[in-house]
XYZ file of C-alpha atoms in Angstrom:
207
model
C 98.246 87.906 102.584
C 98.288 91.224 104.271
C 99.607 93.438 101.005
C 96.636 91.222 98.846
C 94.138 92.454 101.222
C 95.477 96.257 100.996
C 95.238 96.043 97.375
C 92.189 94.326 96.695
C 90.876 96.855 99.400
C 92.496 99.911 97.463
C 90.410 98.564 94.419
C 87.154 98.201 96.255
C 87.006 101.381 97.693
C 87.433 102.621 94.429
C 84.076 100.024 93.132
C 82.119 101.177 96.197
C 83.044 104.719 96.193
C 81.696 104.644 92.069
C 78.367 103.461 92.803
C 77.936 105.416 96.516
C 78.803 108.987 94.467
C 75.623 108.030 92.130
C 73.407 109.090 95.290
C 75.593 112.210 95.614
C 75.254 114.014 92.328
C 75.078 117.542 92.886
C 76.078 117.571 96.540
C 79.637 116.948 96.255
C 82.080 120.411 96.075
C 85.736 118.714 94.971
C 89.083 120.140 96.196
C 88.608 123.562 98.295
C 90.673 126.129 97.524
C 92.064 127.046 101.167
C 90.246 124.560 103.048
C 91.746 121.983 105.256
C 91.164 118.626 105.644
C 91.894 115.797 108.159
C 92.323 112.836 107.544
C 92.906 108.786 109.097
C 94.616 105.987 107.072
C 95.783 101.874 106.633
C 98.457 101.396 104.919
C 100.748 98.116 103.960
C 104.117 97.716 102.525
C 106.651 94.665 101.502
C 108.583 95.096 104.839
C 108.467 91.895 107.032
C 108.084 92.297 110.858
C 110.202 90.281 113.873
C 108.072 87.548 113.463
C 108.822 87.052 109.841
C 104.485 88.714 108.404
C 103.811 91.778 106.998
C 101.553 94.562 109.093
C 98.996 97.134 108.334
C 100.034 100.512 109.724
C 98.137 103.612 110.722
C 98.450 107.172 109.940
C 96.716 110.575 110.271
C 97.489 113.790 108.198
C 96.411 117.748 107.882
C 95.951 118.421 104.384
C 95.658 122.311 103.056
C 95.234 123.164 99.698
C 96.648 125.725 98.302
C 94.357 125.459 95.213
C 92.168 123.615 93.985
C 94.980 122.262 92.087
C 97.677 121.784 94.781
C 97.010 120.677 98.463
C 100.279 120.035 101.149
C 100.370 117.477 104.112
C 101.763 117.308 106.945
C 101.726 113.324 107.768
C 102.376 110.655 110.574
C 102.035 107.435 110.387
C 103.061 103.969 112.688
C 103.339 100.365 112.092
C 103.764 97.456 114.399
C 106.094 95.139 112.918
C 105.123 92.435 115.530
C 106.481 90.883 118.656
C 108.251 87.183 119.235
C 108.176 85.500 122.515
C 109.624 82.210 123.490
C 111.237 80.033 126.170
C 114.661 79.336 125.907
C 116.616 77.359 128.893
C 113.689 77.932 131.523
C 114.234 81.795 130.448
C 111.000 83.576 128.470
C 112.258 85.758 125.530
C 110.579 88.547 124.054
C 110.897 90.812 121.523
C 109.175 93.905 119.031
C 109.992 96.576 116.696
C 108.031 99.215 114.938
C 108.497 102.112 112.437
C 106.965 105.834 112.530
C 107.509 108.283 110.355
C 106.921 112.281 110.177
C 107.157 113.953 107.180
C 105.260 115.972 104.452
C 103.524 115.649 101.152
C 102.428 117.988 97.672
C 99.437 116.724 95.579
C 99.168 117.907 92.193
C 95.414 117.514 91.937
C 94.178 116.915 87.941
C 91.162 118.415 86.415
C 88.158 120.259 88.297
C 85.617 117.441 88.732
C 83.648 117.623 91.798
C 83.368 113.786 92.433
C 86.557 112.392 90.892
C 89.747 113.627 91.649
C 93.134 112.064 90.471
C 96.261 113.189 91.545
C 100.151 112.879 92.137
C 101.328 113.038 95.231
C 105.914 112.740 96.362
C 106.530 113.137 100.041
C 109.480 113.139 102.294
C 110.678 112.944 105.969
C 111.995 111.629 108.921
C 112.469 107.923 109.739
C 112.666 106.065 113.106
C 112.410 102.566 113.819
C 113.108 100.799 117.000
C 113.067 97.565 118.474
C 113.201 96.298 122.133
C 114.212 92.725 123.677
C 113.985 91.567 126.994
C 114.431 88.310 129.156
C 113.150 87.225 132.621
C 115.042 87.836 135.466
C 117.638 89.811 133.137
C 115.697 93.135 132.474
C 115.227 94.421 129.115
C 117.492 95.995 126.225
C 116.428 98.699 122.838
C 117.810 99.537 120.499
C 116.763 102.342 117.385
C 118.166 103.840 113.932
C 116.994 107.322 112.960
C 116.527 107.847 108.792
C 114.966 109.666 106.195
C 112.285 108.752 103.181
C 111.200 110.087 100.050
C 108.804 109.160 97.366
C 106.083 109.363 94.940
C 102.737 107.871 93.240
C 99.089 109.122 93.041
C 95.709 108.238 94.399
C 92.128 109.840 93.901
C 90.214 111.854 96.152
C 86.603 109.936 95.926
C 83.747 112.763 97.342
C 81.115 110.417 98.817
C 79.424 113.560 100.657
C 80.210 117.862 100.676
C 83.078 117.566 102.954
C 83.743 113.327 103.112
C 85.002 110.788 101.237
C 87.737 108.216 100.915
C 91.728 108.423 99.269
C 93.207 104.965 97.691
C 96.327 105.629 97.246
C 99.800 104.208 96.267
C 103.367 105.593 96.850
C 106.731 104.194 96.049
C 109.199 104.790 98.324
C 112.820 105.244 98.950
C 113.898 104.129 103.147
C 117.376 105.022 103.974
C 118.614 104.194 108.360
C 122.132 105.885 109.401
C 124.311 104.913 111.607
C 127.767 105.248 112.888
C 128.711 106.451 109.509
C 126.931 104.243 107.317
C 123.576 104.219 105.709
C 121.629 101.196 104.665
C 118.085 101.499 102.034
C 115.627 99.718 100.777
C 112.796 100.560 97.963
C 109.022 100.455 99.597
C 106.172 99.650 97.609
C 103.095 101.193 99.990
C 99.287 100.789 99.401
C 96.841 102.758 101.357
C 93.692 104.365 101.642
C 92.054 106.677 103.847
C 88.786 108.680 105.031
C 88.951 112.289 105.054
C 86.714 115.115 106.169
C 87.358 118.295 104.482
C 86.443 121.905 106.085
C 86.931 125.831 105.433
C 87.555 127.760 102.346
C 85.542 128.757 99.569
C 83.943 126.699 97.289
C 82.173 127.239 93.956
C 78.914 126.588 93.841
C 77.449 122.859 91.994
C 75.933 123.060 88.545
């Protein structure tokens, strides 16, 4: 239900972000070459949590670009992959886990438009998830696996204003954990959007 949401979202961003940037004609200035931006994001992927659902996650970024035809990131994001609690003998059980991630991203921006702005994006960086159990009147145990990520898609950079607007975008990923000598992967599939507000640099002026 979750990953519907995140893409029907991803698609009406897109839908609302068309018809908002017919008030903004003119105002908009594109990508910035050497400006900054910052940014705050949902996100979803195919993983399930502890409790057997799938989870939005959160994320926040520094973007610089470069040109006005490549930007890097430098990214974070976490997800909650839920919590369990039950009784078991007259003894409450709990348990939760959760992923974060730091890494960093190029985008390949396409074209000079000052509204629309498709792009590529591959990123890459460090994994850590961790989980933690405990049980009344016994205390509480974690456990974690350290990894690594890398992957690639596209999104569009949708000016709503000068310096704001929104960025649907998808990624396909690559998750690998380690530990003790042995690795273990999976393939992510991760929809996302987020708002940005974009500052510095030196723009061209609007036609």
């Amino acid at each position: 239900m979750i990953r519907n949401f995140m893409k029907n979202t991803f698609w009406g961003m897109c839908v609302c972000a068309f018809f908002l940037m017919t008030t903004t004609m003119g105002r908009t200035q594109g990508v910035v070459p050497r400006a900054g931006d910052l940014s705050v994001s949902a996100f979803s992927n195919n993983q399930d949590g502890i409790d057997g659902k799938k989870h939005v996650g959160i994320g926040a970024a520094y973007t610089y670009n470069l040109s006005r035809s490549v930007s890097v990131a430098a990214e974070y994001s976490y997800q909650g992959m839920g919590s369990v609690s039950a009784s078991i003998g007259g003894y409450s059980v709990s348990g939760s886990e959760r992923y974060q991630k730091f890494g960093g991203a190029a985008r390949w921006n396409l074209g000079n438009a000052h509204h629309i702005v498709p792009y590529f994006v591959v990123g890459a960086g460090y994994l850590h998830g961790s989980a933690r159990a405990s049980v009344s009147g016994y205390g509480s145990a974690s456990a974690s696996g350290n990894g690594d990520y890398a992957g690639g898609g596209g999104g569009i950079n949708l000016f709503l204003t000068r310096n704001m607007g929104i960025r649907p975008e998808f990624r396909y990923e690559r998750w690998e954990f380690y530990s003790n000598g042995q690795s273990a992967g999976t393939n992510v599939p991760v929809y996302g959007a987020s708002v940005f507000f974009q500052f510095g640099g030196k723009a061209k002026s609007s036609k």
